[in-house]
CSV table of C-alpha atoms in Angstrom, one decimal:
chain,number,residue,atom,x,y,z
U,1,UNK,CA,156.8,-181.1,-87.5
U,2,UNK,CA,153.4,-179.7,-86.7
U,3,UNK,CA,153.1,-178.6,-83.1
U,4,UNK,CA,150.7,-176.2,-81.3
U,5,UNK,CA,151.4,-172.5,-81.4
U,6,UNK,CA,150.8,-169.6,-79.1
U,7,UNK,CA,150.7,-166.4,-81.0
U,8,UNK,CA,151.3,-163.3,-78.8
U,9,UNK,CA,150.3,-159.9,-80.2
U,10,UNK,CA,152.8,-157.4,-78.7
U,11,UNK,CA,150.8,-154.5,-80.1
U,12,UNK,CA,147.7,-155.5,-78.2
U,13,UNK,CA,149.9,-156.0,-75.1
U,14,UNK,CA,151.0,-152.4,-75.6
U,15,UNK,CA,147.4,-151.3,-75.9
U,16,UNK,CA,146.5,-153.0,-72.6
U,17,UNK,CA,149.5,-151.4,-70.9
U,18,UNK,CA,148.3,-148.0,-72.2
U,19,UNK,CA,144.8,-148.7,-70.8
U,20,UNK,CA,146.3,-149.2,-67.4
U,21,UNK,CA,148.6,-146.2,-67.7
U,22,UNK,CA,145.5,-144.1,-68.5
U,23,UNK,CA,143.7,-145.5,-65.5
U,24,UNK,CA,146.6,-145.1,-63.0
U,25,UNK,CA,146.9,-141.9,-60.9
U,26,UNK,CA,150.5,-142.8,-60.0
U,27,UNK,CA,152.9,-145.2,-61.6
U,28,UNK,CA,151.8,-148.3,-63.4
U,29,UNK,CA,154.2,-151.3,-63.0
U,30,UNK,CA,153.7,-154.8,-64.6
U,31,UNK,CA,153.5,-158.3,-63.0
U,32,UNK,CA,155.4,-160.6,-65.3
U,33,UNK,CA,155.7,-163.6,-63.0
U,34,UNK,CA,155.3,-167.2,-64.1
U,35,UNK,CA,157.0,-166.5,-67.4
U,36,UNK,CA,154.7,-163.4,-68.0
U,37,UNK,CA,151.7,-165.6,-67.2
U,38,UNK,CA,152.9,-168.2,-69.8
U,39,UNK,CA,153.3,-165.8,-72.6
U,40,UNK,CA,157.0,-165.5,-72.6
U,41,UNK,CA,159.0,-163.3,-70.1
U,42,UNK,CA,161.7,-161.8,-72.4
U,43,UNK,CA,159.6,-160.8,-75.3
U,44,UNK,CA,156.7,-159.5,-73.1
U,45,UNK,CA,159.0,-157.5,-70.8
U,46,UNK,CA,160.9,-156.0,-73.7
U,47,UNK,CA,157.8,-154.6,-75.3
U,48,UNK,CA,156.5,-153.3,-71.9
U,49,UNK,CA,159.9,-151.5,-71.5
U,50,UNK,CA,159.4,-149.9,-74.9
U,51,UNK,CA,155.9,-148.7,-73.6
U,52,UNK,CA,157.6,-147.0,-70.7
U,53,UNK,CA,157.2,-149.6,-67.9
U,54,UNK,CA,159.8,-148.7,-65.3
U,55,UNK,CA,159.0,-151.4,-62.7
U,56,UNK,CA,158.1,-155.0,-62.7
U,57,UNK,CA,157.2,-157.9,-60.3
U,58,UNK,CA,158.5,-161.5,-60.5
U,59,UNK,CA,158.3,-164.5,-58.2
U,60,UNK,CA,161.7,-166.2,-58.7
U,61,UNK,CA,165.4,-165.4,-58.9
U,62,UNK,CA,165.6,-167.1,-62.1
U,63,UNK,CA,163.1,-164.5,-63.5
U,64,UNK,CA,165.1,-161.7,-62.0
U,65,UNK,CA,168.3,-163.0,-63.5
U,66,UNK,CA,166.6,-163.0,-66.9
U,67,UNK,CA,165.3,-159.5,-66.7
U,68,UNK,CA,168.5,-158.0,-65.4
U,69,UNK,CA,170.1,-158.7,-68.6
U,70,UNK,CA,168.2,-156.0,-70.3
U,71,UNK,CA,166.0,-154.2,-67.6
U,72,UNK,CA,167.6,-151.7,-65.1
U,73,UNK,CA,164.3,-150.4,-63.7
U,74,UNK,CA,162.7,-151.3,-60.3
U,75,UNK,CA,162.5,-155.0,-60.0
U,76,UNK,CA,160.3,-156.3,-57.1
U,77,UNK,CA,160.5,-160.0,-56.0
U,78,UNK,CA,157.4,-161.4,-54.4
U,79,UNK,CA,159.3,-163.4,-51.7
U,80,UNK,CA,158.5,-167.0,-50.8
U,81,UNK,CA,161.2,-167.8,-48.3
U,82,UNK,CA,164.9,-167.1,-48.7
U,83,UNK,CA,168.1,-167.9,-46.9
U,84,UNK,CA,171.2,-165.8,-46.6
U,85,UNK,CA,172.7,-166.9,-49.9
U,86,UNK,CA,169.6,-166.0,-52.0
U,87,UNK,CA,169.3,-162.7,-50.2
U,88,UNK,CA,172.9,-162.0,-51.1
U,89,UNK,CA,171.9,-162.8,-54.8
U,90,UNK,CA,168.9,-160.4,-54.5
U,91,UNK,CA,171.3,-157.6,-53.3
U,92,UNK,CA,173.7,-158.4,-56.1
U,93,UNK,CA,171.0,-158.2,-58.7
U,94,UNK,CA,169.7,-154.9,-57.2
U,95,UNK,CA,166.2,-156.6,-56.7
U,96,UNK,CA,163.8,-155.3,-54.2
U,97,UNK,CA,162.4,-158.2,-52.1
U,98,UNK,CA,158.9,-158.0,-50.7
U,99,UNK,CA,159.1,-159.2,-47.2
U,100,UNK,CA,155.9,-160.8,-45.8
U,101,UNK,CA,156.7,-162.3,-42.4
U,102,UNK,CA,158.6,-161.5,-39.2
U,103,UNK,CA,161.0,-164.3,-40.1
U,104,UNK,CA,161.9,-162.8,-43.4
U,105,UNK,CA,162.4,-159.4,-41.8
U,106,UNK,CA,164.9,-160.9,-39.3
U,107,UNK,CA,166.8,-162.8,-42.1
U,108,UNK,CA,166.9,-159.6,-44.1
U,109,UNK,CA,168.5,-157.4,-41.3
U,110,UNK,CA,172.1,-158.1,-42.5
U,111,UNK,CA,171.1,-156.4,-45.8
U,112,UNK,CA,169.1,-153.7,-44.3
U,113,UNK,CA,170.7,-150.9,-46.3
U,114,UNK,CA,169.4,-152.5,-49.5
U,115,UNK,CA,165.8,-151.4,-50.5
U,116,UNK,CA,163.0,-153.8,-49.5
U,117,UNK,CA,159.2,-153.8,-49.6
U,118,UNK,CA,156.7,-155.0,-47.0
U,119,UNK,CA,153.6,-156.9,-47.8
U,120,UNK,CA,150.6,-156.6,-45.3
U,121,UNK,CA,147.7,-159.0,-44.7
U,122,UNK,CA,144.6,-156.9,-44.6
U,123,UNK,CA,142.2,-159.8,-45.1
U,124,UNK,CA,143.5,-162.2,-47.9
U,125,UNK,CA,144.9,-164.3,-45.0
U,126,UNK,CA,147.6,-165.7,-47.3
U,127,UNK,CA,150.8,-164.0,-46.8
U,128,UNK,CA,151.6,-160.7,-45.0
U,129,UNK,CA,152.7,-158.7,-42.0
U,130,UNK,CA,150.2,-157.4,-39.4
U,131,UNK,CA,150.6,-154.1,-37.5
U,132,UNK,CA,149.8,-156.1,-34.3
U,133,UNK,CA,153.0,-158.1,-34.6
U,134,UNK,CA,155.5,-155.4,-35.7
U,135,UNK,CA,156.9,-152.1,-34.5
U,136,UNK,CA,156.6,-149.7,-37.5
U,137,UNK,CA,159.0,-147.2,-36.0
U,138,UNK,CA,161.5,-149.9,-35.4
U,139,UNK,CA,161.3,-151.2,-39.0
U,140,UNK,CA,161.5,-147.6,-40.5
U,141,UNK,CA,164.7,-147.1,-38.4
U,142,UNK,CA,166.3,-150.3,-39.4
U,143,UNK,CA,165.3,-151.1,-42.8
U,144,UNK,CA,165.4,-149.1,-46.3
U,145,UNK,CA,161.8,-149.6,-47.0
U,146,UNK,CA,160.9,-148.6,-50.6
U,147,UNK,CA,157.2,-149.9,-50.7
U,148,UNK,CA,154.2,-151.1,-48.6
U,149,UNK,CA,151.7,-153.2,-50.3
U,150,UNK,CA,148.6,-155.3,-49.8
U,151,UNK,CA,146.5,-157.5,-51.9
U,152,UNK,CA,142.7,-157.3,-52.3
U,153,UNK,CA,141.0,-160.7,-52.0
U,154,UNK,CA,137.9,-159.6,-54.1
U,155,UNK,CA,139.1,-156.9,-56.4
U,156,UNK,CA,137.4,-158.6,-59.2
U,157,UNK,CA,134.1,-157.8,-57.6
U,158,UNK,CA,134.4,-154.0,-57.0
U,159,UNK,CA,131.2,-153.9,-54.8
U,160,UNK,CA,132.3,-156.7,-52.4
U,161,UNK,CA,132.2,-155.6,-48.9
U,162,UNK,CA,135.7,-157.1,-48.0
U,163,UNK,CA,137.3,-154.5,-50.3
U,164,UNK,CA,136.5,-151.7,-48.0
U,165,UNK,CA,137.4,-153.6,-45.0
U,166,UNK,CA,140.9,-154.3,-46.5
U,167,UNK,CA,141.2,-150.6,-47.7
U,168,UNK,CA,140.5,-149.4,-44.2
U,169,UNK,CA,143.0,-151.7,-42.7
U,170,UNK,CA,145.6,-150.8,-45.2
U,171,UNK,CA,145.0,-147.1,-44.5
U,172,UNK,CA,146.1,-147.7,-40.9
U,173,UNK,CA,149.3,-149.2,-42.4
U,174,UNK,CA,150.1,-146.3,-44.6
U,175,UNK,CA,149.7,-143.9,-41.6
U,176,UNK,CA,152.5,-145.8,-39.9
U,177,UNK,CA,154.7,-145.5,-42.9
U,178,UNK,CA,154.3,-141.9,-44.1
U,179,UNK,CA,156.5,-141.1,-47.1
U,180,UNK,CA,156.7,-144.6,-48.2
U,181,UNK,CA,155.0,-145.5,-51.5
U,182,UNK,CA,152.0,-147.7,-51.3
U,183,UNK,CA,150.7,-150.4,-53.8
U,184,UNK,CA,147.2,-151.9,-53.9
U,185,UNK,CA,145.8,-152.3,-57.3
U,186,UNK,CA,146.1,-155.4,-59.4
U,187,UNK,CA,144.4,-155.4,-62.8
U,188,UNK,CA,140.9,-155.0,-61.4
U,189,UNK,CA,141.9,-152.7,-58.6
U,190,UNK,CA,143.7,-150.4,-60.9
U,191,UNK,CA,140.6,-150.1,-63.3
U,192,UNK,CA,138.2,-149.6,-60.3
U,193,UNK,CA,139.6,-146.3,-59.3
U,194,UNK,CA,142.0,-144.2,-57.2
U,195,UNK,CA,141.0,-145.7,-53.9
U,196,UNK,CA,142.0,-149.3,-54.9
U,197,UNK,CA,145.2,-148.3,-56.5
U,198,UNK,CA,147.9,-146.8,-54.2
U,199,UNK,CA,150.9,-145.0,-55.5
U,200,UNK,CA,152.1,-148.0,-57.6
U,201,UNK,CA,149.7,-150.3,-59.4
U,202,UNK,CA,150.7,-153.7,-60.6
U,203,UNK,CA,148.3,-155.1,-63.2
U,204,UNK,CA,148.8,-158.7,-64.4
U,205,UNK,CA,146.0,-160.7,-66.0
U,206,UNK,CA,144.6,-157.7,-67.7
U,207,UNK,CA,147.8,-156.9,-69.5
U,208,UNK,CA,147.5,-160.3,-71.2
U,209,UNK,CA,143.8,-160.0,-72.2
U,210,UNK,CA,142.1,-161.9,-69.4
U,211,UNK,CA,139.1,-160.3,-67.9
U,212,UNK,CA,140.1,-158.6,-64.6
U,213,UNK,CA,136.5,-158.7,-63.4
U,214,UNK,CA,134.1,-161.4,-62.5
U,215,UNK,CA,130.9,-160.0,-63.8
U,216,UNK,CA,131.8,-156.9,-65.9
U,217,UNK,CA,132.6,-156.6,-69.5
U,218,UNK,CA,136.3,-157.2,-70.3
U,219,UNK,CA,137.8,-153.9,-71.2
U,220,UNK,CA,141.2,-155.4,-72.4
U,221,UNK,CA,142.3,-156.5,-75.8
U,222,UNK,CA,142.9,-160.1,-76.8
U,223,UNK,CA,146.7,-160.7,-76.7
U,224,UNK,CA,147.3,-164.5,-77.1
U,225,UNK,CA,145.9,-167.0,-79.5
U,226,UNK,CA,146.5,-170.7,-79.1
U,227,UNK,CA,146.4,-172.6,-82.5
U,228,UNK,CA,146.3,-176.4,-82.8
U,229,UNK,CA,147.3,-178.4,-85.8
U,230,UNK,CA,145.0,-181.0,-87.2
U,231,UNK,CA,147.0,-184.3,-87.7
U,232,UNK,CA,144.6,-186.7,-89.4
U,233,UNK,CA,141.0,-187.6,-89.9
U,234,UNK,CA,139.1,-190.9,-89.9
U,235,UNK,CA,135.7,-192.3,-89.8
U,236,UNK,CA,134.0,-194.0,-86.8
U,237,UNK,CA,130.9,-196.1,-87.1
U,238,UNK,CA,127.8,-195.9,-84.8
U,239,UNK,CA,128.5,-197.8,-81.5
U,240,UNK,CA,132.4,-197.6,-81.7
U,241,UNK,CA,134.1,-196.0,-78.9
U,242,UNK,CA,136.9,-193.3,-78.9
U,243,UNK,CA,139.9,-192.8,-76.6
U,244,UNK,CA,141.3,-194.2,-73.4
U,245,UNK,CA,138.8,-195.9,-71.3
U,246,UNK,CA,136.2,-196.1,-74.1
U,247,UNK,CA,134.3,-193.4,-72.4
U,248,UNK,CA,132.8,-192.0,-75.6
U,249,UNK,CA,130.5,-194.0,-77.6
U,250,UNK,CA,129.5,-192.7,-81.1
U,251,UNK,CA,125.7,-192.3,-81.5
U,252,UNK,CA,126.0,-192.1,-85.2
U,253,UNK,CA,128.7,-192.3,-87.9
U,254,UNK,CA,131.3,-189.6,-87.3
U,255,UNK,CA,134.3,-188.0,-88.9
U,256,UNK,CA,137.0,-187.7,-86.2
U,257,UNK,CA,139.9,-185.3,-86.2
U,258,UNK,CA,143.1,-186.0,-84.2
U,259,UNK,CA,144.6,-182.7,-82.9
U,260,UNK,CA,148.3,-182.3,-81.8
U,261,UNK,CA,147.7,-180.9,-78.2
U,262,UNK,CA,146.9,-182.5,-75.0
U,263,UNK,CA,147.1,-182.2,-71.3
U,264,UNK,CA,150.9,-181.8,-71.3
U,265,UNK,CA,150.4,-178.8,-73.5
U,266,UNK,CA,147.7,-177.2,-71.4
U,267,UNK,CA,144.2,-178.7,-72.3
U,268,UNK,CA,142.9,-179.9,-69.0
U,269,UNK,CA,142.1,-183.6,-69.1
U,270,UNK,CA,139.2,-183.2,-66.6
U,271,UNK,CA,137.3,-180.7,-68.8
U,272,UNK,CA,137.7,-182.3,-72.3
U,273,UNK,CA,134.0,-183.2,-72.5
U,274,UNK,CA,133.1,-179.5,-72.1
U,275,UNK,CA,135.6,-178.0,-74.5
U,276,UNK,CA,135.6,-177.3,-78.3
U,277,UNK,CA,138.1,-176.1,-80.9
U,278,UNK,CA,137.1,-173.4,-83.4
U,279,UNK,CA,137.7,-173.1,-87.2
U,280,UNK,CA,135.9,-170.4,-89.3
U,281,UNK,CA,133.4,-169.7,-86.6
U,282,UNK,CA,132.4,-173.5,-86.3
U,283,UNK,CA,132.8,-175.3,-83.1
U,284,UNK,CA,134.2,-178.8,-83.1
U,285,UNK,CA,133.7,-180.5,-79.6
U,286,UNK,CA,136.4,-182.6,-78.0
U,287,UNK,CA,135.2,-186.3,-77.9
U,288,UNK,CA,136.7,-189.0,-75.7
U,289,UNK,CA,139.5,-188.4,-73.2
U,290,UNK,CA,142.2,-185.8,-73.6
U,291,UNK,CA,145.6,-187.6,-74.0
U,292,UNK,CA,149.0,-186.3,-73.1
U,293,UNK,CA,149.8,-184.7,-76.5
U,294,UNK,CA,146.5,-185.5,-78.4
U,295,UNK,CA,142.8,-184.7,-78.5
U,296,UNK,CA,140.1,-186.1,-80.8
U,297,UNK,CA,137.4,-183.8,-82.1
U,298,UNK,CA,134.0,-184.4,-83.9
U,299,UNK,CA,134.6,-183.0,-87.5
U,300,UNK,CA,131.4,-184.3,-88.8
U,301,UNK,CA,130.1,-180.8,-89.6
U,302,UNK,CA,133.3,-180.1,-91.7
U,303,UNK,CA,134.5,-183.5,-93.0
U,304,UNK,CA,136.7,-182.0,-95.7
U,305,UNK,CA,139.0,-180.1,-93.2
U,306,UNK,CA,142.6,-181.1,-94.2
U,307,UNK,CA,145.4,-182.2,-92.0
U,308,UNK,CA,147.8,-179.4,-91.4
U,309,UNK,CA,145.0,-176.9,-90.8
U,310,UNK,CA,145.2,-175.0,-87.6
U,311,UNK,CA,142.1,-174.7,-85.3
U,312,UNK,CA,141.8,-172.3,-82.4
U,313,UNK,CA,141.9,-173.4,-78.8
U,314,UNK,CA,141.4,-169.8,-77.5
U,315,UNK,CA,141.9,-166.4,-78.9
U,316,UNK,CA,139.9,-164.0,-81.0
U,317,UNK,CA,137.2,-166.3,-81.9
U,318,UNK,CA,136.9,-168.3,-78.5
U,319,UNK,CA,138.1,-166.1,-75.6
U,320,UNK,CA,140.4,-167.5,-72.9
U,321,UNK,CA,137.7,-166.7,-70.3
U,322,UNK,CA,135.3,-168.9,-72.2
U,323,UNK,CA,137.6,-171.7,-72.0
U,324,UNK,CA,138.4,-171.1,-68.5
U,325,UNK,CA,134.6,-171.1,-67.5
U,326,UNK,CA,134.0,-174.3,-69.4
U,327,UNK,CA,137.0,-176.0,-67.7
U,328,UNK,CA,135.7,-174.6,-64.3
U,329,UNK,CA,138.9,-172.6,-63.7
U,330,UNK,CA,140.3,-169.1,-64.4
U,331,UNK,CA,142.2,-167.6,-67.3
U,332,UNK,CA,145.3,-167.4,-65.2
U,333,UNK,CA,145.5,-171.2,-65.1
U,334,UNK,CA,144.8,-171.6,-68.8
U,335,UNK,CA,147.5,-169.2,-69.7
U,336,UNK,CA,150.2,-170.5,-67.3
U,337,UNK,CA,149.2,-174.1,-68.1
U,338,UNK,CA,150.4,-173.8,-71.8
U,339,UNK,CA,153.3,-176.2,-71.9
U,340,UNK,CA,156.9,-175.8,-73.3
U,341,UNK,CA,156.1,-177.9,-76.5
U,342,UNK,CA,153.8,-175.1,-77.5
U,343,UNK,CA,155.8,-172.8,-79.9
U,344,UNK,CA,155.5,-169.1,-78.8
U,345,UNK,CA,155.3,-166.8,-81.8
U,346,UNK,CA,155.4,-162.9,-81.4
U,347,UNK,CA,154.2,-160.4,-83.8
U,348,UNK,CA,152.7,-156.9,-84.1
U,349,UNK,CA,149.1,-156.5,-85.1
U,350,UNK,CA,148.4,-155.8,-88.8
């Protein structure tokens, strides 16, 4: 059975990790949350371990359980909100939770001897503690704090004025937690330089080949290539419509290809009219609405293309950031939106 495939080049993943290692003045970790941004947690994490990665960040206990089967390094959990039972599991797994609220700090007190991290809000205004509402001395006395961290809202724009505002606020935090390791840099922050890194950097999207920056050249290697099989071809006459809602009307006779991938697999329904698939440097636009597991493309420029041929959705010929821009989103959503029916295939580069 022909199904879409996501080819993951673990050698290129390793090259990207090496890029962040070279740029980092302290330790470089890896953010492997959301199934390693959709690329596959076990395979990605295993290769990163081979590259010397000694710490990772996840967002669920399920991910932590998976990693603890083969990873004994520092494992940080971006906390959502936990109860006593889940905190006990965190302790049993030897995971380090990142506490981001006074409520979580209070809930964590029965486990205070176990290492934890603290997340501070310095301007993102999403999650995080603030110095105004805590007593740093009290926390240092009662908790085994391993890490203090913050998240830059505009790291992808290195010249944005909010970056310095956040750095100044976080500097006040680190003064209160002397001797505790700090973490600032995501992918963009890591590559921008020392002041936006902290002691521990935590690249994510850049590891997987997405551009960490909004307006700069992407310094990372393409890691993932999504390939889509052509199922059948047929002719459409001028004036005939295609797909649900008859939203597309052929302005001339066309050769249409039916491709086995749809919105359940990661092609956004709302953006179908703006997207194309690629084969041998030729673009074939999507025509008609994206269905759950099918799309139709205009093959008129290559009418002899045979069923069973794989076309590229994103990868080396059409970058994931290109797809993201056309879909009015970001590469993070494109990667993590790739559905479970899409077969993950891992290989070293040749």
